[in-house]
Amino acid sequence: MASEKEIKEIYENGMNILEDLTNNVQEIQELVLEEILKRNAGTEYLSRFFPNGQADNQSFKTNVPIITYEDIKPYIDRIANGETSSILLAYRIIQFLLSTGTSGGQPKLIPMTAESFEKRMSDLLLSDLVTRKCFSGSDEGKSLYLYFIKPEMETPSGLKASCFTTFYFKTESFKNGLAKFLTSPIDTILCLDNKQSMFCQLLTGLLQRDEVVRFGSTFASVLARTIKFLEDYWRELCSNIRTGYLSDWIIDPGCKNAMSLILTRPNRELADSIQQICEDKSWEGIIVKLWPKIKYIHCIITGSMSQYVSLLEFYGGGIPFVSPIYKSSESSFGINLKPVSKPFDVSYTFLPNTAYFEFLPVGKDGEGKAQETWTDDEPVDLANVKLGRYYEVVVTTLAGLYRYTVGDVLKVTGFYNKSPQFQFVQRRNVVLSIDVDKTTEEDLSKAIMKAKLILEPLGIMLTTYSSYADTLLTLGRYVLFWELKMKGSNDLPKLDATIMEQCCCMVEESFDFTYKSHRKGGAISALELRVVKHGTFDELMDFYVSKGVSVAQYKPPSCLKSEEAVKILNSGMVGKFFSPKTMF
Ligand code: AMP
């Protein structure tokens, strides 16, 4: 695990390390690949591709196929069932990581070695260093970071499987590093009951409100949920502070014990000031009002998380966001070297020592947007990607993934020294699709961002959205779910049919040429917009969490594939609108 010495080295010398890495991209990438092959070419999986035993970087690119999870799943399953991990990789697997991506309904299992864990840690530390350098004074004070864990699974071979954060929060690295700066005691983070955990973490955050300089979580979705929780529980939190007694439904021994050391006396003054802030009808800027010394909000807010930008901007009251890192269970990819970038301008600089990266060029349509399909072009190396082009990232790791497609489409937006910087565009397989049309996650998000501008002057906020393709009709249609609330309160806005129809029109008008021409030609039915009441998307998250997704990893699906999920959103529906038939 990342030793204290290594952590110290990164904090003392991190900026030089970054310069070195980003100036020597090609050389470092070649060395990384050489090392991976030196160790692993003899494994059962890789040796098939090197029949004459020569496993150099060139023959790797010629012989080893580009794959998806399904291609290595048989090997992973064999390891999970007790065979030696050396069939796939030379180093020992310490455990599997559970990815939010699924295969045949089951979460994907990604091998992790002690070394691959360390690589991730060094990216996290570098990103933390860059952020701290950017915000003076943020070295002092504490972080109110809402972190959660999920029960681990055990494979028949006895290897554990969990999401990365669940593993990380139990390590000494966390205990001796980041945890020291947190307002949340470790035991509240390690509590398996997310509700008790959230209550205690918010309570400790409020008790130490004058010390909090950073607010955050892994993903923006968790912060949106945190605010909702605060709306539901602020009275009870205030009463705990006022009386000095912890609510009796907090029964987790770790939480109770940790809270007994922090909630030690009644504090009427603090409870009164929090109450006064929360009683305000408008919660605009609630985060900065409750924690006035916060310098930034730290969470991934790009990709599918961008739907939370305006909601969190509203509650943040002008505090900047830092979207620190782009990573997955498979690998860590890049860090944000310009932490002050606005959420929609964030790019991640790839670090060449993390893994060996290749990029499959992805086609663009006439309007220059990324398409679903790869072009026939060969994959290119990290050092050879071109500015403005779209690619799908392919990764070869030290932990048993060889030319593995992650499924994310990225766009090259610039270079830091020689290292490319990428904007996250979309997950490749997330599309709304009816016979004649495919609409990508990116198209959908852009169209909705435009349409919601119609509602903003009326004081109406779109807090979350999702969608599905209704293909049961003779002519398919896209159905959108929007959770709406008034800006100043959680009240349901008055829904004016004409305005809501205008929103439908704006979404359709913003879709691409193919959609519009089929809609005009009558091959697609009018878009439907279902408005759901405040809190409905929390039920959707509860549903996915009950199915095994971790709260910390949860990404709200832009497009629903499950009938049960659609049912949940339908149950919160308060209004239904259609694009006017005459629009095209
Ligand atoms: P998981 O393996 O479950 O942690 O999910 C990883 C996936 O989350 C990635 O492949 C991306 O699709 C998404 N993701 C992670 N980091 C970011 C980011 N900074 N911006 C946008 N999407 C991200």
Coordinates of C-alpha atoms and ligand atoms in Angstrom, one line a residue:
M1 CA 0.0 0.0 0.0
A2 CA 1.1 3.6 -0.6
S3 CA 3.6 4.1 2.3
E4 CA 3.8 7.3 4.3
K5 CA 7.2 7.8 2.6
E6 CA 5.6 7.6 -0.9
I7 CA 2.8 9.9 0.2
K8 CA 5.3 12.4 1.5
E9 CA 7.3 12.2 -1.7
I10 CA 4.2 13.1 -3.8
Y11 CA 3.3 16.0 -1.6
E12 CA 6.9 17.3 -1.6
N13 CA 7.8 16.6 -5.1
G14 CA 4.5 16.1 -6.9
M15 CA 4.7 19.1 -9.2
N16 CA 8.1 17.9 -10.5
I17 CA 6.7 14.4 -10.9
L18 CA 3.8 15.8 -12.9
E19 CA 6.2 17.7 -15.2
D20 CA 8.3 14.6 -15.7
L21 CA 5.3 12.4 -16.5
T22 CA 3.7 14.8 -18.9
N23 CA 6.9 15.6 -20.8
N24 CA 7.8 12.0 -21.5
V25 CA 4.5 10.5 -22.5
Q26 CA 5.7 8.2 -25.3
E27 CA 8.8 6.9 -23.5
I28 CA 6.9 6.1 -20.3
Q29 CA 4.0 4.4 -22.2
E30 CA 6.5 2.1 -24.0
L31 CA 8.1 1.2 -20.7
V32 CA 4.8 0.5 -19.1
L33 CA 3.8 -1.8 -21.9
E34 CA 7.2 -3.5 -21.9
E35 CA 6.9 -4.2 -18.1
I36 CA 3.3 -5.5 -18.5
L37 CA 4.5 -7.9 -21.2
K38 CA 7.6 -9.0 -19.4
R39 CA 5.5 -10.1 -16.5
N40 CA 2.4 -11.4 -18.1
A41 CA 3.3 -12.7 -21.6
G42 CA 3.6 -16.2 -20.2
T43 CA 0.0 -16.3 -18.8
E44 CA -2.5 -18.7 -20.3
Y45 CA -4.5 -15.7 -21.7
L46 CA -1.6 -13.8 -23.3
S47 CA 0.7 -16.6 -24.4
R48 CA -1.8 -17.7 -27.1
F49 CA -1.1 -14.6 -29.0
F50 CA 2.6 -15.0 -29.0
P51 CA 3.1 -18.5 -30.6
N52 CA 6.8 -18.0 -31.2
G53 CA 7.4 -16.6 -27.8
Q54 CA 8.3 -13.1 -28.9
A55 CA 6.2 -10.7 -26.9
D56 CA 7.5 -7.2 -27.7
N57 CA 5.4 -4.0 -27.9
Q58 CA 5.0 -4.3 -31.7
S59 CA 3.8 -7.9 -31.7
F60 CA 1.4 -7.0 -28.8
K61 CA -0.3 -4.5 -31.1
T62 CA -0.4 -6.8 -34.0
N63 CA -1.5 -10.0 -32.3
V64 CA -3.5 -9.2 -29.2
P65 CA -7.2 -8.5 -29.9
I66 CA -9.2 -5.5 -28.6
I67 CA -11.7 -6.9 -26.3
T68 CA -14.7 -6.2 -24.0
Y69 CA -15.4 -7.7 -20.6
E70 CA -17.2 -10.6 -22.1
D71 CA -14.0 -11.8 -23.7
I72 CA -12.1 -12.1 -20.4
K73 CA -15.1 -13.1 -18.3
P74 CA -14.4 -16.8 -18.6
Y75 CA -10.9 -16.3 -17.1
I76 CA -12.3 -14.0 -14.4
D77 CA -14.9 -16.6 -13.6
R78 CA -12.3 -19.4 -13.4
I79 CA -10.2 -17.3 -10.9
A80 CA -13.4 -16.4 -8.9
N81 CA -14.1 -20.1 -8.7
G82 CA -10.7 -21.0 -7.3
E83 CA -8.2 -21.4 -10.1
T84 CA -4.9 -19.6 -9.8
S85 CA -4.9 -16.0 -11.0
S86 CA -1.7 -16.6 -12.9
I87 CA -3.9 -17.8 -15.9
L88 CA -4.5 -14.1 -16.4
L89 CA -1.8 -12.1 -14.6
A90 CA 1.5 -12.8 -12.9
Y91 CA 1.0 -10.8 -9.7
R92 CA -1.4 -11.9 -7.0
I93 CA -4.9 -10.5 -7.0
I94 CA -5.7 -9.0 -3.6
Q95 CA -9.3 -8.7 -4.4
F96 CA -11.8 -7.9 -7.2
L97 CA -13.3 -4.5 -7.8
L98 CA -17.0 -4.3 -8.5
S99 CA -17.8 -2.0 -11.4
T100 CA -21.2 -0.4 -11.9
G101 CA -21.2 -1.7 -15.4
T102 CA -22.9 -5.1 -15.6
S103 CA -22.5 -8.2 -17.6
G104 CA -25.5 -10.5 -17.9
G105 CA -27.1 -8.7 -14.9
Q106 CA -24.1 -9.3 -12.7
P107 CA -21.5 -6.6 -11.8
K108 CA -18.3 -6.9 -13.6
L109 CA -15.4 -8.2 -11.5
I110 CA -12.1 -6.4 -12.2
P111 CA -8.9 -7.8 -10.7
M112 CA -6.8 -5.6 -8.4
T113 CA -3.3 -6.1 -7.2
A114 CA -1.4 -4.3 -4.4
E115 CA 0.5 -2.4 -7.1
S116 CA -2.6 -1.4 -9.1
F117 CA -4.1 0.0 -5.9
E118 CA -0.9 2.1 -5.3
K119 CA -1.1 3.5 -8.8
R120 CA -4.6 4.7 -8.2
M121 CA -3.5 6.2 -4.9
S122 CA -0.7 8.2 -6.5
D123 CA -3.2 9.7 -9.0
L124 CA -5.5 10.6 -6.2
L125 CA -2.7 12.2 -4.3
L126 CA -1.4 14.2 -7.3
S127 CA -4.9 15.4 -8.0
D128 CA -5.3 16.5 -4.3
L129 CA -2.0 18.3 -4.5
V130 CA -2.9 20.2 -7.6
T131 CA -6.2 21.2 -6.1
R132 CA -4.7 22.4 -2.8
K133 CA -2.1 24.4 -4.7
C134 CA -4.9 26.2 -6.5
F135 CA -6.9 27.2 -3.4
S136 CA -4.8 29.1 -0.8
G137 CA -5.5 28.2 2.8
S138 CA -7.3 24.9 1.8
D139 CA -4.5 23.0 3.5
E140 CA -5.9 24.1 6.8
G141 CA -9.3 23.1 8.1
K142 CA -11.4 20.0 7.5
S143 CA -13.2 18.3 4.7
L144 CA -16.9 17.4 5.0
Y145 CA -16.8 14.6 2.4
L146 CA -19.8 12.3 2.4
Y147 CA -18.4 8.8 2.0
F148 CA -20.2 5.5 2.1
I149 CA -19.4 1.8 1.9
K150 CA -21.3 -1.3 0.7
P151 CA -21.1 -4.9 1.9
E152 CA -18.4 -6.9 0.3
M153 CA -19.1 -10.0 -1.7
E154 CA -17.0 -13.1 -1.5
T155 CA -16.3 -15.3 -4.6
P156 CA -16.3 -19.1 -4.2
S157 CA -12.5 -18.9 -4.1
G158 CA -12.6 -16.7 -1.1
L159 CA -11.4 -13.6 -2.9
K160 CA -13.4 -10.5 -1.8
A161 CA -15.1 -8.2 -4.2
S162 CA -16.1 -4.6 -3.4
C163 CA -16.2 -1.2 -5.1
F164 CA -12.9 0.7 -4.9
T165 CA -13.9 3.1 -2.2
T166 CA -15.2 0.4 0.1
F167 CA -11.7 -1.2 -0.1
Y168 CA -9.9 2.1 0.2
F169 CA -11.8 3.3 3.3
K170 CA -10.7 0.2 5.1
T171 CA -6.9 0.7 4.4
E172 CA -4.2 2.1 6.6
S173 CA -3.5 4.6 3.7
F174 CA -6.9 6.1 4.2
K175 CA -6.7 6.0 8.0
N176 CA -3.3 7.7 8.1
G177 CA -4.0 10.1 5.1
L178 CA -7.2 11.6 4.0
A179 CA -9.2 10.5 7.0
K180 CA -7.2 12.8 9.3
F181 CA -8.7 15.8 7.4
L182 CA -12.3 14.6 7.5
T183 CA -15.0 15.8 9.8
S184 CA -16.6 12.3 9.6
P185 CA -15.1 9.7 12.0
I186 CA -14.0 6.6 10.1
D187 CA -16.6 4.5 12.0
T188 CA -19.5 6.6 10.6
I189 CA -18.1 6.0 7.0
L190 CA -17.7 2.3 7.6
C191 CA -21.3 1.9 8.9
L192 CA -23.2 -0.3 6.4
D193 CA -26.5 1.4 7.0
N194 CA -26.3 4.4 4.6
K195 CA -29.1 6.3 6.5
Q196 CA -27.4 6.1 9.9
S197 CA -24.1 6.9 8.2
M198 CA -25.4 10.0 6.4
F199 CA -27.1 11.3 9.6
C200 CA -24.0 10.9 11.6
Q201 CA -21.7 12.4 8.9
L202 CA -24.0 15.4 8.5
L203 CA -24.2 15.8 12.3
T204 CA -20.4 15.8 12.7
G205 CA -20.1 18.2 9.8
L206 CA -22.6 20.6 11.4
L207 CA -20.9 20.4 14.8
Q208 CA -17.6 21.4 13.2
R209 CA -19.1 23.9 10.7
D210 CA -16.6 26.6 11.4
E211 CA -13.7 24.3 10.5
V212 CA -15.1 22.9 7.2
V213 CA -13.2 24.3 4.2
R214 CA -14.0 21.6 1.6
F215 CA -17.3 19.9 0.9
G216 CA -17.7 16.9 -1.4
S217 CA -18.1 13.3 -2.2
T218 CA -17.0 11.0 -5.0
F219 CA -19.8 11.8 -7.4
A220 CA -22.2 14.9 -7.6
S221 CA -25.2 12.6 -7.3
V222 CA -24.3 11.8 -3.7
L223 CA -24.2 15.5 -2.9
A224 CA -27.6 16.0 -4.5
R225 CA -28.9 13.2 -2.2
T226 CA -27.2 14.8 0.8
I227 CA -29.1 18.0 0.3
K228 CA -32.3 16.1 0.1
F229 CA -31.4 14.2 3.3
L230 CA -30.7 17.5 5.0
E231 CA -34.1 18.9 3.9
D232 CA -35.7 15.9 5.5
Y233 CA -33.6 15.7 8.7
W234 CA -32.4 19.2 9.6
R235 CA -34.9 19.6 12.4
E236 CA -33.8 16.3 14.0
L237 CA -30.1 17.2 13.5
C238 CA -30.7 20.5 15.2
S239 CA -32.5 18.8 18.0
N240 CA -29.5 16.4 18.5
I241 CA -27.2 19.4 18.7
R242 CA -29.5 21.4 21.0
T243 CA -29.9 18.5 23.5
G244 CA -26.6 16.8 23.1
Y245 CA -28.4 13.5 22.7
L246 CA -28.0 11.3 19.6
S247 CA -31.3 10.1 18.0
D248 CA -32.2 6.7 19.3
W249 CA -32.6 5.1 15.9
I250 CA -28.8 5.4 15.5
I251 CA -28.0 1.9 16.8
D252 CA -24.8 1.1 14.8
P253 CA -22.2 0.5 17.5
G254 CA -19.4 2.2 15.5
C255 CA -21.6 5.3 14.8
K256 CA -22.8 5.5 18.4
N257 CA -19.3 5.2 19.8
A258 CA -17.8 7.8 17.4
M259 CA -20.7 10.2 18.0
S260 CA -20.3 9.9 21.8
L261 CA -16.9 11.5 21.5
I262 CA -18.1 14.4 19.4
L263 CA -21.7 15.1 20.6
T264 CA -20.6 15.7 24.1
R265 CA -22.8 18.5 25.3
P266 CA -25.9 20.5 24.5
N267 CA -25.2 23.4 22.2
R268 CA -28.2 25.6 21.9
E269 CA -26.4 28.5 20.2
L270 CA -25.2 26.3 17.3
A271 CA -28.6 24.6 17.0
D272 CA -30.3 28.0 16.8
S273 CA -28.1 29.4 14.1
I274 CA -28.4 26.2 12.0
Q275 CA -32.2 26.3 12.5
Q276 CA -32.4 29.9 11.5
I277 CA -30.5 29.2 8.2
C278 CA -32.6 26.1 7.4
E279 CA -35.9 27.7 8.2
D280 CA -35.3 30.2 5.4
K281 CA -37.9 29.3 2.7
S282 CA -35.2 29.6 0.0
W283 CA -32.3 27.2 0.2
E284 CA -30.3 29.1 -2.3
G285 CA -26.7 29.0 -1.1
I286 CA -27.5 26.7 1.8
I287 CA -24.1 25.1 1.6
V288 CA -22.1 28.3 2.0
K289 CA -24.6 29.5 4.6
L290 CA -24.1 26.4 6.7
W291 CA -20.4 26.1 6.1
P292 CA -19.2 29.7 5.5
K293 CA -15.5 28.8 5.2
I294 CA -15.9 26.4 2.3
K295 CA -13.5 27.1 -0.6
Y296 CA -14.7 24.5 -3.1
I297 CA -17.0 21.6 -3.7
H298 CA -15.1 18.5 -4.6
C299 CA -16.9 15.8 -6.6
I300 CA -17.0 14.4 -10.1
I301 CA -19.4 16.5 -12.0
T302 CA -18.8 15.7 -15.6
G303 CA -20.4 13.0 -17.8
S304 CA -23.7 11.7 -16.5
M305 CA -23.1 13.9 -13.3
S306 CA -23.4 17.1 -15.3
Q307 CA -27.2 17.0 -14.8
Y308 CA -26.6 18.1 -11.2
V309 CA -24.6 21.2 -12.1
S310 CA -27.4 23.7 -11.9
L311 CA -28.9 22.1 -8.8
L312 CA -25.6 22.1 -6.9
E313 CA -24.7 25.6 -8.2
F314 CA -28.0 26.8 -6.7
Y315 CA -27.3 25.2 -3.3
G316 CA -23.6 26.1 -3.4
G317 CA -24.2 29.8 -3.7
G318 CA -21.3 30.5 -5.9
I319 CA -18.7 28.1 -4.4
P320 CA -16.5 26.7 -7.2
F321 CA -16.6 23.1 -8.1
V322 CA -13.6 20.9 -8.5
S323 CA -14.1 17.7 -10.6
P324 CA -10.8 16.1 -9.7
I325 CA -10.3 12.8 -11.5
Y326 CA -11.5 10.5 -14.3
K327 CA -11.3 6.9 -13.2
S328 CA -13.1 3.6 -13.3
S329 CA -12.8 0.2 -11.6
E330 CA -10.5 -0.8 -14.5
S331 CA -8.0 1.9 -14.2
S332 CA -7.4 5.5 -13.2
F333 CA -7.1 7.6 -16.4
G334 CA -6.5 11.3 -15.8
I335 CA -6.6 14.1 -13.4
N336 CA -7.9 17.7 -13.7
L337 CA -4.9 20.0 -13.7
K338 CA -7.1 23.1 -13.8
P339 CA -9.3 22.6 -10.8
V340 CA -11.0 26.0 -11.2
S341 CA -12.5 25.1 -14.6
K342 CA -16.2 25.5 -14.9
P343 CA -18.0 22.0 -14.8
F344 CA -18.7 22.0 -18.6
D345 CA -15.0 23.0 -19.4
V346 CA -13.3 20.3 -17.3
S347 CA -10.7 18.2 -19.1
Y348 CA -8.6 15.4 -17.6
T349 CA -4.9 15.1 -18.3
F350 CA -3.9 11.4 -18.8
L351 CA -0.9 10.3 -16.8
P352 CA 1.3 7.9 -18.8
N353 CA 2.5 5.8 -15.9
T354 CA -0.9 4.5 -14.8
A355 CA -1.6 2.0 -17.6
Y356 CA -0.9 1.6 -21.3
F357 CA -3.6 3.5 -23.2
E358 CA -4.7 3.3 -26.8
F359 CA -7.5 5.2 -28.5
L360 CA -10.0 3.9 -31.1
P361 CA -11.1 6.8 -33.3
V362 CA -14.8 7.3 -33.1
G363 CA -16.7 8.7 -36.1
K364 CA -18.4 12.0 -36.1
D365 CA -21.7 13.0 -37.7
G366 CA -22.2 15.9 -40.0
E367 CA -22.7 18.2 -36.9
G368 CA -19.3 17.0 -35.5
K369 CA -20.8 15.0 -32.6
A370 CA -19.4 11.6 -31.5
Q371 CA -21.1 8.6 -33.0
E372 CA -21.8 5.2 -31.7
T373 CA -19.5 3.3 -33.9
W374 CA -15.7 3.1 -34.3
T375 CA -14.2 4.1 -37.6
D376 CA -12.0 1.5 -39.4
D377 CA -8.9 3.4 -38.4
E378 CA -6.3 1.6 -36.3
P379 CA -6.1 2.6 -32.6
V380 CA -3.6 5.3 -31.8
D381 CA -1.2 5.8 -28.9
L382 CA -1.6 8.3 -26.2
A383 CA 1.1 10.5 -27.7
N384 CA -0.6 10.5 -31.1
V385 CA -4.1 11.5 -30.5
K386 CA -5.3 14.6 -32.4
L387 CA -6.8 17.7 -31.1
G388 CA -10.6 17.9 -31.5
R389 CA -11.0 14.2 -32.4
Y390 CA -13.2 11.7 -30.5
Y391 CA -11.9 8.4 -29.3
E392 CA -12.9 5.4 -27.2
V393 CA -10.3 4.6 -24.6
V394 CA -8.7 1.1 -24.6
V395 CA -6.6 0.1 -21.6
T396 CA -3.9 -2.4 -20.8
T397 CA -3.2 -2.6 -17.1
L398 CA -0.7 -4.2 -14.8
A399 CA -3.7 -6.1 -13.3
G400 CA -4.8 -8.4 -16.1
L401 CA -6.7 -6.3 -18.7
Y402 CA -5.2 -6.3 -22.2
R403 CA -6.5 -4.0 -24.8
Y404 CA -9.8 -3.7 -22.9
T405 CA -12.4 -1.2 -24.1
V406 CA -13.8 0.7 -21.2
G407 CA -16.8 2.0 -23.1
D408 CA -16.2 5.7 -22.6
V409 CA -16.0 8.2 -25.5
L410 CA -13.6 11.1 -25.0
K411 CA -12.7 14.2 -26.9
V412 CA -9.2 15.7 -27.1
T413 CA -9.3 19.2 -25.9
G414 CA -5.7 20.1 -25.5
F415 CA -2.3 19.1 -24.2
Y416 CA -0.4 19.7 -21.0
N417 CA 3.2 19.4 -22.0
K418 CA 3.0 16.3 -24.2
S419 CA 0.2 14.7 -22.4
P420 CA -3.3 14.9 -24.0
Q421 CA -6.2 16.3 -22.1
F422 CA -9.7 14.8 -22.7
Q423 CA -13.2 15.9 -22.1
F424 CA -15.5 13.1 -21.1
V425 CA -18.2 12.8 -23.8
Q426 CA -20.4 9.8 -23.0
R427 CA -20.6 6.1 -22.3
R428 CA -20.6 4.4 -25.7
N429 CA -23.4 2.0 -25.0
V430 CA -25.8 4.5 -23.4
V431 CA -28.2 5.3 -26.2
L432 CA -31.9 5.9 -26.6
S433 CA -32.8 3.8 -29.5
I434 CA -35.9 3.2 -31.6
D435 CA -35.8 1.4 -34.9
V436 CA -35.0 4.3 -37.0
D437 CA -33.0 6.5 -34.6
K438 CA -30.2 6.4 -32.1
T439 CA -29.8 9.3 -29.7
T440 CA -26.7 9.4 -27.6
E441 CA -26.3 10.4 -24.0
E442 CA -24.5 13.5 -25.1
D443 CA -27.3 14.5 -27.5
L444 CA -29.9 14.0 -24.9
S445 CA -28.0 16.0 -22.2
K446 CA -27.4 18.9 -24.6
A447 CA -31.1 19.0 -25.7
I448 CA -32.4 18.9 -22.1
M449 CA -29.9 21.7 -21.1
K450 CA -31.4 23.9 -23.8
A451 CA -35.0 23.1 -22.9
K452 CA -34.7 23.7 -19.2
L453 CA -33.7 27.3 -20.0
I454 CA -37.4 27.8 -20.8
L455 CA -38.3 27.0 -17.2
E456 CA -35.5 28.9 -15.4
P457 CA -37.0 32.4 -15.7
L458 CA -40.2 31.0 -14.1
G459 CA -38.2 30.0 -11.0
I460 CA -38.6 26.3 -11.9
M461 CA -35.6 24.0 -11.5
L462 CA -34.9 20.7 -13.2
T463 CA -33.2 18.7 -10.5
T464 CA -32.7 15.3 -12.3
Y465 CA -33.8 13.6 -15.5
S466 CA -33.9 10.2 -17.2
S467 CA -35.5 8.7 -20.2
Y468 CA -36.5 5.6 -22.0
A469 CA -37.5 4.5 -25.5
D470 CA -41.1 3.4 -25.7
T471 CA -41.0 0.8 -28.4
L472 CA -44.3 -0.8 -27.6
L473 CA -46.2 1.6 -29.8
T474 CA -46.4 1.0 -33.5
L475 CA -44.4 4.1 -33.8
G476 CA -41.7 4.4 -31.1
R477 CA -41.2 7.5 -29.1
Y478 CA -38.8 8.8 -26.5
V479 CA -40.2 9.4 -23.0
L480 CA -38.4 11.8 -20.7
F481 CA -38.7 12.0 -16.9
W482 CA -38.0 15.3 -15.3
E483 CA -38.0 16.0 -11.6
L484 CA -39.0 19.6 -11.1
K485 CA -39.2 21.9 -8.1
M486 CA -39.5 25.6 -7.4
K487 CA -36.2 27.4 -6.9
G488 CA -36.9 28.7 -3.4
S489 CA -38.7 25.6 -2.0
N490 CA -39.4 22.0 -2.7
D491 CA -42.9 22.8 -3.8
L492 CA -44.1 21.3 -7.1
P493 CA -44.3 24.1 -9.7
K494 CA -47.6 24.9 -11.4
L495 CA -47.3 23.1 -14.7
D496 CA -48.5 25.2 -17.6
A497 CA -49.2 22.9 -20.5
T498 CA -48.2 25.3 -23.2
I499 CA -44.8 25.9 -21.5
M500 CA -44.2 22.2 -21.0
E501 CA -45.0 21.6 -24.6
Q502 CA -42.5 24.2 -25.6
C503 CA -39.9 22.3 -23.6
C504 CA -40.8 19.1 -25.5
C505 CA -40.4 21.0 -28.8
M506 CA -37.1 22.4 -27.7
V507 CA -35.7 19.0 -26.9
E508 CA -36.9 17.6 -30.3
E509 CA -35.5 20.6 -32.2
S510 CA -32.2 20.1 -30.5
F511 CA -31.9 16.4 -31.6
D512 CA -30.0 15.6 -34.7
F513 CA -31.0 15.6 -38.4
T514 CA -31.9 11.8 -38.4
Y515 CA -34.3 12.2 -35.5
K516 CA -35.9 15.3 -37.0
S517 CA -36.3 13.8 -40.4
H518 CA -38.0 10.6 -39.1
R519 CA -40.2 12.6 -36.8
K520 CA -41.2 14.8 -39.8
G521 CA -41.8 11.8 -41.9
G522 CA -44.0 10.2 -39.3
A523 CA -41.7 7.3 -38.3
I524 CA -41.3 8.6 -34.7
S525 CA -44.1 9.6 -32.5
A526 CA -44.2 12.9 -30.5
L527 CA -41.8 13.1 -27.6
E528 CA -43.4 12.6 -24.2
L529 CA -42.4 14.5 -21.1
R530 CA -43.4 13.0 -17.7
V531 CA -42.9 15.3 -14.7
V532 CA -42.3 13.6 -11.4
K533 CA -42.5 15.0 -7.9
H534 CA -39.5 15.9 -5.7
G535 CA -37.9 12.8 -4.2
T536 CA -38.9 10.3 -7.0
F537 CA -35.4 10.0 -8.3
D538 CA -34.2 9.1 -4.7
E539 CA -36.6 6.2 -4.9
L540 CA -34.9 5.2 -8.2
M541 CA -31.5 5.3 -6.5
D542 CA -32.8 3.2 -3.5
F543 CA -34.0 0.7 -6.1
Y544 CA -30.5 0.4 -7.7
V545 CA -28.8 0.3 -4.3
S546 CA -31.1 -2.5 -3.3
K547 CA -30.0 -4.3 -6.4
G548 CA -26.4 -4.1 -5.3
V549 CA -25.1 -0.7 -6.7
S550 CA -23.1 1.2 -4.2
V551 CA -24.3 4.6 -3.1
A552 CA -20.8 6.0 -3.6
Q553 CA -20.6 4.7 -7.2
Y554 CA -24.2 5.4 -8.2
K555 CA -24.7 7.2 -11.5
P556 CA -28.2 8.1 -12.4
P557 CA -29.0 6.3 -15.7
S558 CA -29.7 8.8 -18.5
C559 CA -31.6 6.1 -20.3
L560 CA -33.6 3.4 -18.5
K561 CA -33.5 -0.2 -19.7
S562 CA -35.4 -1.8 -16.8
E563 CA -39.1 -1.9 -16.6
E564 CA -39.1 -1.8 -12.9
A565 CA -37.1 1.5 -13.0
V566 CA -39.6 3.0 -15.4
K567 CA -42.4 1.9 -13.0
I568 CA -40.8 3.6 -10.1
L569 CA -40.5 6.9 -11.9
N570 CA -44.1 6.5 -13.2
S571 CA -45.3 6.2 -9.7
G572 CA -44.1 9.7 -8.9
M573 CA -45.6 11.2 -12.1
V574 CA -47.6 14.4 -11.6
G575 CA -48.0 15.6 -15.2
K576 CA -47.6 14.3 -18.7
F577 CA -47.0 16.4 -21.8
F578 CA -46.4 15.8 -25.5
S579 CA -44.7 17.7 -28.2
P580 CA -47.4 19.2 -30.4
K581 CA -48.2 17.0 -33.4
T582 CA -47.8 19.9 -35.7
M583 CA -44.3 20.8 -34.7
F584 CA -42.6 19.4 -37.7
Ligands
AMP1 P1 -17.1 2.4 -12.0 O1 -16.1 1.4 -12.7 O2 -18.3 1.8 -11.6 O3 -16.4 3.2 -11.0 O4 -17.5 3.4 -13.2 C1 -16.6 4.0 -14.0 C2 -17.3 4.9 -15.0 O5 -17.7 6.1 -14.4 C3 -16.3 5.4 -16.1 O6 -16.1 4.4 -17.1 C4 -17.1 6.6 -16.6 O7 -18.1 6.2 -17.5 C5 -17.7 7.2 -15.3 N1 -16.8 8.2 -14.8 C6 -15.8 8.1 -13.9 N2 -15.1 9.2 -13.7 C7 -15.7 10.1 -14.5 C8 -15.6 11.5 -14.7 N3 -14.6 12.2 -14.1 N4 -16.4 12.1 -15.6 C9 -17.4 11.4 -16.2 N5 -17.6 10.1 -16.0 C10 -16.8 9.5 -15.2

